């Protein structure tokens, strides 16, 4: 099953102007071509910007309830195509059928959520300082926005940018990641079928530098919302800052779970294991460090290693516990970090190898991997691996655990497993992370709460999701009326 689609520009599916395409292959069976999208260039970016800018005024003046109705209908259309979208997502990105189905459902829910929010979009009336005067704020769209997204949540992230952007009255040009762009084409079809006017949402596929570069540099763009690596995001933020575009970049993580002696260790091992190995460790919020008190350290290491070894790895279409890496590059990077972990003196407790044999040879499969005896300044405890590799670090006190949790450049998500309420409260108050949790895995966040990181995980400008999503995509005007 190979899906061929074009760029979606001004309400039409078109080839790239050069006619070039590229192949997206199945990470569980690398010989299988899943889709053949356009390899676009600056000329295509300009065409998409022509359409988005031309559509801007009319969409901005479309009443919020009418904009919301289109988003809700797009959600309904996606719901009707949930199975198809799930299958495309699994074949391109590799996650399990259950994980992919949950992600498509998230996209449906986001369309419904911002569909309702579009109705509320407006402003606030404030008390004026004199009679005969009205003082209020009015939220206006930014204009035309660029949305650049990664491959690891190839439908949820595009939709959690697109839906609030459109709800707030912006037009958009979206560039999905080249590893898994196919499911976004289904999203655009759902919006088109819902009656979205031509030019309001456009998508262009192609390389980061050839499509993403000209897009963020364009003077016709009023805002840039990027999710991806800290290296690329930093460059995106610097480029956008040159002409003072509004910019938000959500980036990498090195997320810790602290395990204290009062925890139920079996349950803690599962909390950490699900956070570390779910989505093959390819989540920005994946648990990549467990910081474990010495009193329960050996017990925890044994339990989490058993958990890792119990996982069935396979083709996501068969709905195993864990799918493959998305690409050969990501697989190589993880295997390199496993070598680094061993050479740094950590003890390999589980996994550590690429999987081989009939079911595995054509895909990018690696074993869920646990290292114990990891020093917090080791590279595997400091650098984002973005694979199923857990570093277990020993601590002797709550204070030390908190210091270790914070002693990293990233600050996306963090959690603690404890039955001691004071420890839990202190942890969420003092940990340097945009998301802090007690007795829960570091992954997962509901769609109506703000999401973003501290430190190198974020530009720390605006959060995403919930009301924060609308804040990013709008300007606030303060209005005085004397009469
Ligand atoms: P990436 O930075 O390589 O790519 C992200 C997007 O940027 C892609 O669409 C890519 O084509 C584009 N891009 C690349 N070079 C560009 C350039 N020069 N100009 C403009 N665009 C360019 O990231 P990835 O490998 O796709 O995704 C994995 C990363 O994303 C991880 O670091 C992960 O932690 C992060 N991530 C963060 C969050 C979050 O919310 N904080 C969520 C998911 C993923």
Short mmCIF file of C-alpha atoms and ligand atoms in Angstrom, two decimals:
data_model
loop_
_atom_site.label_atom_id
_atom_site.label_comp_id
_atom_site.label_asym_id
_atom_site.label_seq_id
_atom_site.Cartn_x
_atom_site.Cartn_y
_atom_site.Cartn_z
CA UNK A 1 0.00 0.00 0.00
CA UNK A 2 1.81 3.09 -1.22
CA UNK A 3 0.23 6.52 -0.87
CA UNK A 4 1.03 9.22 -3.43
CA UNK A 5 0.02 12.78 -2.68
CA UNK A 6 1.16 16.28 -3.49
CA UNK A 7 1.63 19.54 -1.71
CA UNK A 8 -1.70 21.06 -0.66
CA UNK A 9 -1.59 24.66 -1.90
CA UNK A 10 -4.58 26.97 -2.39
CA UNK A 11 -7.01 24.09 -2.00
CA UNK A 12 -5.36 21.91 -4.66
CA UNK A 13 -3.02 18.91 -4.52
CA UNK A 14 -0.02 19.78 -6.67
CA UNK A 15 3.37 18.32 -7.56
CA UNK A 16 6.50 20.19 -6.59
CA UNK A 17 7.44 22.70 -9.28
CA UNK A 18 10.59 20.74 -10.01
CA UNK A 19 8.61 17.49 -10.29
CA UNK A 20 11.01 15.90 -7.80
CA UNK A 21 9.74 13.40 -5.21
CA UNK A 22 11.23 11.32 -2.42
CA UNK A 23 10.38 7.94 -0.94
CA UNK A 24 9.18 7.26 2.60
CA UNK A 25 9.81 3.67 3.66
CA UNK A 26 8.39 1.43 6.39
CA UNK A 27 10.78 1.27 9.36
CA UNK A 28 9.61 -2.29 10.13
CA UNK A 29 10.31 -3.41 6.54
CA UNK A 30 12.68 -0.96 4.98
CA UNK A 31 12.16 -2.27 1.44
CA UNK A 32 8.52 -1.22 1.47
CA UNK A 33 7.84 2.24 0.03
CA UNK A 34 4.92 3.74 1.94
CA UNK A 35 4.54 7.07 0.24
CA UNK A 36 6.07 9.22 -2.47
CA UNK A 37 5.58 12.90 -1.63
CA UNK A 38 7.01 15.94 -3.43
CA UNK A 39 10.59 17.05 -2.74
CA UNK A 40 9.74 20.74 -2.68
CA UNK A 41 11.89 23.84 -2.85
CA UNK A 42 11.67 27.58 -2.34
CA UNK A 43 9.39 28.06 -5.39
CA UNK A 44 6.78 25.82 -3.74
CA UNK A 45 7.14 27.72 -0.46
CA UNK A 46 6.45 30.98 -2.32
CA UNK A 47 3.36 29.49 -3.98
CA UNK A 48 2.03 28.34 -0.61
CA UNK A 49 2.72 31.76 0.89
CA UNK A 50 0.91 33.47 -2.02
CA UNK A 51 -2.15 31.35 -1.21
CA UNK A 52 -1.96 31.73 2.56
CA UNK A 53 -1.48 35.50 2.46
CA UNK A 54 -4.30 35.95 -0.08
CA UNK A 55 -6.71 33.90 2.11
CA UNK A 56 -5.81 35.70 5.34
CA UNK A 57 -8.25 38.63 5.51
CA UNK A 58 -11.32 36.63 4.67
CA UNK A 59 -10.51 33.84 7.14
CA UNK A 60 -9.71 36.37 9.88
CA UNK A 61 -13.08 38.02 9.35
CA UNK A 62 -14.96 34.71 9.31
CA UNK A 63 -16.83 34.56 12.64
CA UNK A 64 -15.23 32.36 15.32
CA UNK A 65 -18.23 29.99 15.51
CA UNK A 66 -18.00 29.40 11.74
CA UNK A 67 -14.26 28.74 11.94
CA UNK A 68 -14.94 26.36 14.82
CA UNK A 69 -17.59 24.51 12.83
CA UNK A 70 -15.02 23.72 10.13
CA UNK A 71 -12.58 22.39 12.72
CA UNK A 72 -15.24 20.23 14.38
CA UNK A 73 -16.25 18.82 11.02
CA UNK A 74 -12.59 18.09 10.21
CA UNK A 75 -12.48 16.15 13.50
CA UNK A 76 -15.57 14.19 12.44
CA UNK A 77 -14.01 13.45 9.06
CA UNK A 78 -10.83 12.22 10.72
CA UNK A 79 -12.86 10.06 13.08
CA UNK A 80 -14.48 8.41 10.07
CA UNK A 81 -10.98 7.73 8.67
CA UNK A 82 -9.34 6.77 11.96
CA UNK A 83 -8.37 3.26 10.92
CA UNK A 84 -6.85 4.42 7.64
CA UNK A 85 -4.90 7.23 9.35
CA UNK A 86 -3.68 4.80 12.03
CA UNK A 87 -2.40 2.39 9.41
CA UNK A 88 -0.58 5.12 7.44
CA UNK A 89 0.98 6.38 10.68
CA UNK A 90 2.21 2.91 11.72
CA UNK A 91 3.66 2.18 8.29
CA UNK A 92 5.54 5.47 8.17
CA UNK A 93 6.61 6.06 11.75
CA UNK A 94 6.68 2.52 13.14
CA UNK A 95 4.89 2.93 16.47
CA UNK A 96 2.47 0.22 17.53
CA UNK A 97 -1.11 0.13 16.30
CA UNK A 98 -2.35 0.96 19.83
CA UNK A 99 0.02 3.92 20.16
CA UNK A 100 -0.87 5.19 16.68
CA UNK A 101 -4.62 4.77 17.28
CA UNK A 102 -4.28 6.79 20.49
CA UNK A 103 -2.41 9.49 18.62
CA UNK A 104 -5.02 9.74 15.86
CA UNK A 105 -7.71 9.95 18.55
CA UNK A 106 -5.74 12.79 20.14
CA UNK A 107 -5.81 14.66 16.80
CA UNK A 108 -9.59 14.13 16.54
CA UNK A 109 -10.07 15.41 20.10
CA UNK A 110 -7.88 18.46 19.41
CA UNK A 111 -10.02 19.41 16.41
CA UNK A 112 -13.14 19.16 18.57
CA UNK A 113 -11.52 21.09 21.44
CA UNK A 114 -10.35 24.05 19.34
CA UNK A 115 -13.56 23.84 17.33
CA UNK A 116 -15.37 24.75 20.54
CA UNK A 117 -12.67 27.23 21.64
CA UNK A 118 -13.01 29.23 18.40
CA UNK A 119 -16.44 30.27 19.66
CA UNK A 120 -14.92 31.82 22.84
CA UNK A 121 -12.04 33.52 21.07
CA UNK A 122 -12.33 37.27 21.70
CA UNK A 123 -10.95 39.25 24.61
CA UNK A 124 -11.73 40.65 28.05
CA UNK A 125 -13.64 43.70 29.21
CA UNK A 126 -11.78 45.68 31.92
CA UNK A 127 -13.07 48.24 34.34
CA UNK A 128 -12.48 51.75 32.90
CA UNK A 129 -11.17 54.65 35.00
CA UNK A 130 -13.96 57.10 34.11
CA UNK A 131 -17.61 57.10 33.13
CA UNK A 132 -18.30 57.25 29.41
CA UNK A 133 -15.29 55.11 28.67
CA UNK A 134 -14.99 51.46 27.65
CA UNK A 135 -11.71 49.61 28.10
CA UNK A 136 -11.27 46.12 26.71
CA UNK A 137 -8.90 43.77 24.92
CA UNK A 138 -9.42 42.16 21.58
CA UNK A 139 -7.52 39.09 20.36
CA UNK A 140 -6.56 39.24 16.71
CA UNK A 141 -4.84 36.62 14.54
CA UNK A 142 -1.10 37.03 13.93
CA UNK A 143 -1.60 36.67 10.16
CA UNK A 144 0.15 33.88 8.27
CA UNK A 145 2.09 31.35 10.32
CA UNK A 146 4.73 28.70 9.60
CA UNK A 147 4.35 25.36 11.37
CA UNK A 148 7.33 22.97 11.38
CA UNK A 149 6.85 19.56 12.94
CA UNK A 150 8.88 16.43 13.83
CA UNK A 151 8.24 12.81 12.85
CA UNK A 152 7.65 11.28 16.28
CA UNK A 153 4.01 12.42 16.68
CA UNK A 154 3.31 12.94 12.98
CA UNK A 155 -0.41 13.65 13.35
CA UNK A 156 -0.87 14.97 16.91
CA UNK A 157 1.77 17.72 16.72
CA UNK A 158 0.72 19.10 13.30
CA UNK A 159 -2.89 19.19 14.53
CA UNK A 160 -2.05 20.76 17.89
CA UNK A 161 -0.43 23.62 15.95
CA UNK A 162 -2.84 23.83 13.01
CA UNK A 163 -6.11 23.72 14.99
CA UNK A 164 -5.39 26.67 17.34
CA UNK A 165 -3.78 28.63 14.49
CA UNK A 166 -6.93 28.30 12.38
CA UNK A 167 -9.29 28.76 15.35
CA UNK A 168 -7.62 32.12 16.01
CA UNK A 169 -8.10 33.21 12.39
CA UNK A 170 -4.60 32.68 11.00
CA UNK A 171 -3.71 31.06 7.72
CA UNK A 172 -0.90 28.50 7.81
CA UNK A 173 1.84 26.79 5.87
CA UNK A 174 2.82 23.49 7.46
CA UNK A 175 6.02 21.57 6.80
CA UNK A 176 5.87 18.03 8.23
CA UNK A 177 8.99 15.95 8.87
CA UNK A 178 10.14 13.91 5.89
CA UNK A 179 10.23 10.60 7.78
CA UNK A 180 6.44 10.51 8.22
CA UNK A 181 4.54 13.15 6.22
CA UNK A 182 1.72 10.96 4.85
CA UNK A 183 -0.70 11.17 7.71
CA UNK A 184 -0.71 14.98 7.45
CA UNK A 185 -2.08 14.66 3.92
CA UNK A 186 -5.11 12.90 5.43
CA UNK A 187 -5.54 15.80 7.87
CA UNK A 188 -5.55 18.31 5.01
CA UNK A 189 -8.11 16.18 3.12
CA UNK A 190 -10.30 16.18 6.24
CA UNK A 191 -10.09 19.98 6.49
CA UNK A 192 -10.79 20.37 2.78
CA UNK A 193 -13.82 18.05 3.00
CA UNK A 194 -15.03 20.08 5.99
CA UNK A 195 -15.23 23.17 3.79
CA UNK A 196 -12.04 25.00 4.78
CA UNK A 197 -11.61 27.80 2.21
CA UNK A 198 -8.75 27.43 -0.27
CA UNK A 199 -5.42 28.82 0.92
CA UNK A 200 -6.21 28.80 4.65
CA UNK A 201 -4.15 25.69 5.38
CA UNK A 202 -1.33 24.62 3.08
CA UNK A 203 1.24 21.88 3.43
CA UNK A 204 4.56 21.38 1.68
CA UNK A 205 6.82 18.35 1.97
CA UNK A 206 10.56 18.32 1.50
CA UNK A 207 13.84 18.79 3.29
CA UNK A 208 14.27 20.91 6.39
CA UNK A 209 16.78 23.27 4.84
CA UNK A 210 15.12 23.59 1.39
CA UNK A 211 11.53 24.03 2.60
CA UNK A 212 11.75 24.91 6.31
CA UNK A 213 14.61 27.38 5.73
CA UNK A 214 12.88 29.67 3.17
CA UNK A 215 9.62 29.38 5.11
CA UNK A 216 10.97 30.75 8.38
CA UNK A 217 13.06 33.37 6.60
CA UNK A 218 10.11 34.78 4.62
CA UNK A 219 9.00 38.30 5.48
CA UNK A 220 5.45 37.17 4.74
CA UNK A 221 5.42 34.93 7.83
CA UNK A 222 4.15 36.50 11.08
CA UNK A 223 4.79 33.63 13.47
CA UNK A 224 6.77 30.38 13.61
CA UNK A 225 5.78 27.40 15.71
CA UNK A 226 8.45 24.69 15.65
CA UNK A 227 8.78 21.34 17.39
CA UNK A 228 11.94 19.29 16.96
CA UNK A 229 15.51 18.99 18.14
CA UNK A 230 17.22 21.64 20.23
CA UNK A 231 19.93 22.04 17.57
CA UNK A 232 17.49 22.90 14.76
CA UNK A 233 15.10 24.78 17.06
CA UNK A 234 17.86 27.11 18.24
CA UNK A 235 18.65 27.98 14.65
CA UNK A 236 14.94 28.48 13.87
CA UNK A 237 14.57 30.84 16.85
CA UNK A 238 17.65 32.84 15.81
CA UNK A 239 16.37 33.16 12.23
CA UNK A 240 12.90 34.23 13.32
CA UNK A 241 14.34 36.78 15.74
CA UNK A 242 16.09 38.69 12.93
CA UNK A 243 12.86 40.39 11.87
CA UNK A 244 11.11 40.01 15.26
CA UNK A 245 8.68 37.28 14.23
CA UNK A 246 6.79 35.69 17.07
CA UNK A 247 8.42 32.30 17.62
CA UNK A 248 7.93 29.26 19.81
CA UNK A 249 10.23 26.23 19.71
CA UNK A 250 9.53 23.10 21.74
CA UNK A 251 12.56 20.85 21.71
CA UNK A 252 14.41 17.95 23.34
CA UNK A 253 14.31 16.43 26.81
CA UNK A 254 16.30 14.28 29.25
CA UNK A 255 13.48 13.48 31.60
CA UNK A 256 14.02 11.97 35.05
CA UNK A 257 11.81 9.89 37.32
CA UNK A 258 12.98 9.89 40.94
CA UNK A 259 12.17 6.71 42.87
CA UNK A 260 12.12 7.01 46.69
CA UNK A 261 12.16 4.19 49.28
CA UNK A 262 8.47 4.60 50.16
CA UNK A 263 7.46 3.67 46.60
CA UNK A 264 5.94 0.35 45.59
CA UNK A 265 8.96 -0.75 43.56
CA UNK A 266 7.14 -3.07 41.13
CA UNK A 267 4.72 -0.25 40.31
CA UNK A 268 7.58 2.27 40.07
CA UNK A 269 9.45 -0.01 37.65
CA UNK A 270 6.38 -0.17 35.44
CA UNK A 271 5.88 3.60 35.60
CA UNK A 272 9.49 4.12 34.52
CA UNK A 273 9.41 1.29 31.98
CA UNK A 274 6.31 2.59 30.22
CA UNK A 275 7.83 6.08 30.14
CA UNK A 276 11.19 4.81 28.87
CA UNK A 277 10.16 2.25 26.25
CA UNK A 278 6.74 3.46 25.08
CA UNK A 279 6.89 4.80 21.49
CA UNK A 280 10.35 3.13 21.35
CA UNK A 281 11.69 5.88 23.60
CA UNK A 282 11.04 8.36 20.77
CA UNK A 283 9.08 10.87 22.83
CA UNK A 284 10.40 14.25 23.87
CA UNK A 285 9.02 13.42 27.33
CA UNK A 286 10.43 9.85 27.43
CA UNK A 287 11.88 8.78 30.77
CA UNK A 288 15.57 8.51 30.02
CA UNK A 289 16.90 8.78 33.59
CA UNK A 290 15.70 6.92 36.69
CA UNK A 291 17.21 8.46 39.84
CA UNK A 292 16.77 5.80 42.47
CA UNK A 293 17.39 5.83 46.22
CA UNK A 294 20.13 3.43 47.34
CA UNK A 295 17.77 1.60 49.74
CA UNK A 296 15.68 0.32 46.83
CA UNK A 297 18.24 0.59 44.03
CA UNK A 298 19.00 -3.11 43.45
CA UNK A 299 15.36 -4.08 43.72
CA UNK A 300 14.39 -1.36 41.22
CA UNK A 301 17.13 -2.25 38.73
CA UNK A 302 16.05 -5.91 38.78
CA UNK A 303 12.37 -4.99 38.36
CA UNK A 304 12.86 -2.50 35.53
CA UNK A 305 15.25 -4.88 33.74
CA UNK A 306 12.62 -7.66 33.99
CA UNK A 307 10.08 -5.22 32.60
CA UNK A 308 12.37 -4.35 29.66
CA UNK A 309 13.03 -8.01 28.91
CA UNK A 310 9.32 -8.84 29.01
CA UNK A 311 8.50 -6.49 26.14
CA UNK A 312 7.66 -7.97 22.76
CA UNK A 313 9.30 -5.96 19.99
CA UNK A 314 7.96 -6.16 16.44
CA UNK A 315 6.18 -4.64 13.47
CA UNK A 316 3.80 -1.98 14.80
CA UNK A 317 1.02 -3.38 12.58
CA UNK A 318 0.99 -6.55 14.74
CA UNK A 319 0.54 -4.34 17.81
CA UNK A 320 3.49 -5.62 19.87
CA UNK A 321 4.68 -3.81 23.02
CA UNK A 322 7.31 -1.80 21.14
CA UNK A 323 7.89 -0.98 17.46
CA UNK A 324 11.09 -0.17 15.55
CA UNK A 325 13.07 3.04 15.36
CA UNK A 326 11.78 5.39 12.68
CA UNK A 327 14.92 5.29 10.54
CA UNK A 328 18.36 3.81 10.11
CA UNK A 329 19.88 7.07 11.34
CA UNK A 330 17.93 6.92 14.61
CA UNK A 331 18.80 3.23 15.06
CA UNK A 332 22.51 3.95 14.49
CA UNK A 333 22.41 6.83 16.93
CA UNK A 334 20.87 4.65 19.66
CA UNK A 335 23.38 1.84 19.06
CA UNK A 336 26.17 4.40 19.29
CA UNK A 337 24.85 5.64 22.64
CA UNK A 338 24.69 2.03 23.89
CA UNK A 339 28.40 1.69 23.03
CA UNK A 340 29.09 5.01 24.77
CA UNK A 341 27.24 3.81 27.90
CA UNK A 342 29.37 0.66 28.08
CA UNK A 343 32.59 2.55 27.41
CA UNK A 344 31.70 5.06 30.15
CA UNK A 345 31.67 2.17 32.64
CA UNK A 346 27.93 1.72 33.17
CA UNK A 347 26.59 -1.82 33.63
CA UNK A 348 24.34 -3.18 30.89
CA UNK A 349 21.45 -4.85 32.72
CA UNK A 350 19.04 -5.54 29.84
CA UNK A 351 19.01 -5.32 26.04
CA UNK A 352 21.83 -3.48 24.33
CA UNK A 353 21.63 -4.92 20.81
CA UNK A 354 19.99 -4.55 17.46
CA UNK A 355 17.45 -7.35 16.99
CA UNK A 356 18.13 -9.79 14.18
CA UNK A 357 16.39 -12.77 12.58
CA UNK A 358 13.56 -13.20 10.10
CA UNK A 359 11.13 -10.73 11.66
CA UNK A 360 13.77 -8.13 12.33
CA UNK A 361 16.41 -8.08 9.60
CA UNK A 362 14.56 -5.64 7.32
CA UNK A 363 13.64 -3.20 10.10
CA UNK A 364 15.26 -0.86 12.59
CA UNK A 365 14.63 -2.88 15.74
CA UNK A 366 16.61 -2.51 18.94
CA UNK A 367 16.16 -4.14 22.35
CA UNK A 368 14.77 -2.12 25.25
CA UNK A 369 17.96 -1.30 27.14
CA UNK A 370 18.74 -0.63 30.81
CA UNK A 371 22.05 0.64 32.20
CA UNK A 372 22.74 0.72 35.95
CA UNK A 373 25.64 2.34 37.75
CA UNK A 374 25.34 5.46 35.60
CA UNK A 375 26.99 8.66 36.83
CA UNK A 376 24.78 11.70 36.28
CA UNK A 377 27.53 13.47 34.31
CA UNK A 378 27.86 10.53 31.87
CA UNK A 379 26.84 11.29 28.31
CA UNK A 380 23.98 8.74 28.47
CA UNK A 381 22.61 10.65 31.47
CA UNK A 382 23.01 14.10 29.90
CA UNK A 383 22.33 13.82 26.15
CA UNK A 384 18.99 13.10 24.51
CA UNK A 385 19.23 9.59 23.03
CA UNK A 386 15.68 9.45 21.61
CA UNK A 387 15.64 5.68 21.80
CA UNK A 388 14.64 2.94 24.29
CA UNK A 389 17.63 3.38 26.61
CA UNK A 390 17.22 3.98 30.34
CA UNK A 391 20.08 5.22 32.56
CA UNK A 392 19.62 4.33 36.25
CA UNK A 393 21.48 6.71 38.58
CA UNK A 394 21.91 6.07 42.34
CA UNK A 395 21.11 8.67 44.99
CA UNK A 396 21.34 8.69 48.80
CA UNK A 397 18.78 11.38 49.70
CA UNK A 398 15.83 13.39 48.43
CA UNK A 399 17.97 16.57 48.25
CA UNK A 400 20.60 14.81 46.16
CA UNK A 401 17.92 13.29 43.91
CA UNK A 402 16.46 16.74 43.26
CA UNK A 403 19.93 18.14 42.48
CA UNK A 404 20.61 15.28 40.06
CA UNK A 405 17.20 15.73 38.41
CA UNK A 406 18.00 19.41 37.82
CA UNK A 407 21.64 18.90 36.84
CA UNK A 408 20.98 18.68 33.10
CA UNK A 409 20.59 21.21 30.27
CA UNK A 410 17.04 20.12 29.45
CA UNK A 411 13.87 20.73 31.46
CA UNK A 412 10.83 19.26 29.75
CA UNK A 413 9.14 16.72 32.04
CA UNK A 414 10.01 15.16 35.42
CA UNK A 415 8.31 12.87 37.92
CA UNK A 416 8.75 11.34 41.35
CA UNK A 417 7.41 8.06 42.74
CA UNK A 418 6.87 8.33 46.49
CA UNK A 419 4.26 7.85 49.20
CA UNK A 420 5.67 10.85 51.10
CA UNK A 421 3.50 13.86 50.30
CA UNK A 422 6.12 16.40 51.44
CA UNK A 423 8.71 14.90 49.10
CA UNK A 424 6.22 14.94 46.27
CA UNK A 425 5.22 18.56 46.87
CA UNK A 426 8.82 19.71 47.21
CA UNK A 427 9.71 17.90 44.01
CA UNK A 428 7.03 19.52 41.85
CA UNK A 429 7.84 22.92 43.36
CA UNK A 430 11.61 22.72 42.96
CA UNK A 431 12.22 20.63 39.85
CA UNK A 432 13.24 22.65 36.77
CA UNK A 433 10.80 21.25 34.24
CA UNK A 434 7.77 22.50 32.35
CA UNK A 435 5.78 19.42 33.40
CA UNK A 436 6.16 17.95 36.92
CA UNK A 437 4.27 14.90 38.16
CA UNK A 438 3.85 12.84 41.34
CA UNK A 439 3.36 9.08 40.92
CA UNK A 440 3.06 9.20 37.16
CA UNK A 441 5.25 8.57 34.13
CA UNK A 442 7.01 11.51 32.48
CA UNK A 443 5.23 10.91 29.16
CA UNK A 444 1.68 11.96 28.34
CA UNK A 445 -0.15 15.22 28.80
CA UNK A 446 -3.79 16.05 28.38
CA UNK A 447 -4.70 18.32 25.49
CA UNK A 448 -6.29 21.13 27.50
CA UNK A 449 -3.27 21.95 29.72
CA UNK A 450 -0.22 24.00 28.72
CA UNK A 451 2.77 22.03 27.43
CA UNK A 452 6.35 23.22 27.12
CA UNK A 453 9.77 23.03 28.69
CA UNK A 454 12.26 24.95 30.80
CA UNK A 455 15.92 25.54 29.94
CA UNK A 456 17.13 24.10 26.60
CA UNK A 457 13.85 22.26 26.04
CA UNK A 458 12.03 25.39 24.93
CA UNK A 459 12.36 28.97 23.80
CA UNK A 460 10.19 29.68 26.85
CA UNK A 461 8.09 32.16 24.95
CA UNK A 462 4.63 30.60 24.80
CA UNK A 463 3.30 27.18 25.79
CA UNK A 464 1.36 24.94 23.42
CA UNK A 465 -2.05 23.27 23.84
CA UNK A 466 -5.05 24.46 25.86
CA UNK A 467 -5.64 28.20 26.05
CA UNK A 468 -1.89 28.71 25.63
CA UNK A 469 -2.22 27.49 22.03
CA UNK A 470 -4.57 30.35 21.23
CA UNK A 471 -2.35 32.84 23.07
CA UNK A 472 0.58 32.04 20.81
CA UNK A 473 -1.44 32.42 17.64
CA UNK A 474 -2.99 35.78 18.51
CA UNK A 475 -2.05 39.36 19.28
CA UNK A 476 -3.78 41.27 22.05
CA UNK A 477 -5.01 44.77 21.22
CA UNK A 478 -6.01 47.07 24.11
CA UNK A 479 -8.90 49.32 23.15
CA UNK A 480 -10.10 52.60 24.75
CA UNK A 481 -13.47 53.97 23.69
CA UNK A 482 -14.68 57.32 25.01
CA UNK A 483 -18.24 58.35 24.27
P1 LIG B 1 14.47 17.84 13.78
O1 LIG B 1 14.88 19.04 14.55
O2 LIG B 1 15.50 17.10 13.03
O3 LIG B 1 13.34 18.24 12.70
C1 LIG B 1 12.15 18.88 13.07
C2 LIG B 1 11.57 19.57 11.85
O4 LIG B 1 12.44 20.63 11.47
C3 LIG B 1 11.43 18.67 10.63
O5 LIG B 1 10.25 18.98 9.93
C4 LIG B 1 12.66 19.05 9.81
O6 LIG B 1 12.51 18.77 8.43
C5 LIG B 1 12.73 20.53 10.09
N1 LIG B 1 14.03 21.13 9.82
C6 LIG B 1 15.25 20.54 9.80
N2 LIG B 1 16.21 21.43 9.46
C7 LIG B 1 15.59 22.62 9.29
C8 LIG B 1 16.04 23.92 8.94
N3 LIG B 1 17.32 24.17 8.67
N4 LIG B 1 15.13 24.93 8.85
C9 LIG B 1 13.82 24.70 9.12
N5 LIG B 1 13.34 23.46 9.42
C10 LIG B 1 14.21 22.45 9.53
O7 LIG B 1 13.69 16.90 14.81
P2 LIG B 1 13.10 15.43 14.56
O8 LIG B 1 14.23 14.46 14.44
O9 LIG B 1 12.08 15.48 13.48
O10 LIG B 1 12.31 15.20 15.93
C11 LIG B 1 12.90 14.72 17.11
C12 LIG B 1 13.17 15.85 18.07
O11 LIG B 1 11.95 16.54 18.34
C13 LIG B 1 13.67 15.38 19.43
O12 LIG B 1 14.72 16.20 19.86
C14 LIG B 1 12.45 15.54 20.34
O13 LIG B 1 12.76 15.70 21.70
C15 LIG B 1 11.82 16.75 19.75
N6 LIG B 1 10.40 16.84 20.12
C16 LIG B 1 10.03 17.79 21.04
C17 LIG B 1 8.70 17.88 21.44
C18 LIG B 1 8.26 18.92 22.43
O14 LIG B 1 7.07 19.22 22.48
N7 LIG B 1 9.16 19.48 23.23
C19 LIG B 1 7.75 17.00 20.91
C20 LIG B 1 8.18 16.05 19.98
C21 LIG B 1 9.50 15.98 19.59
#
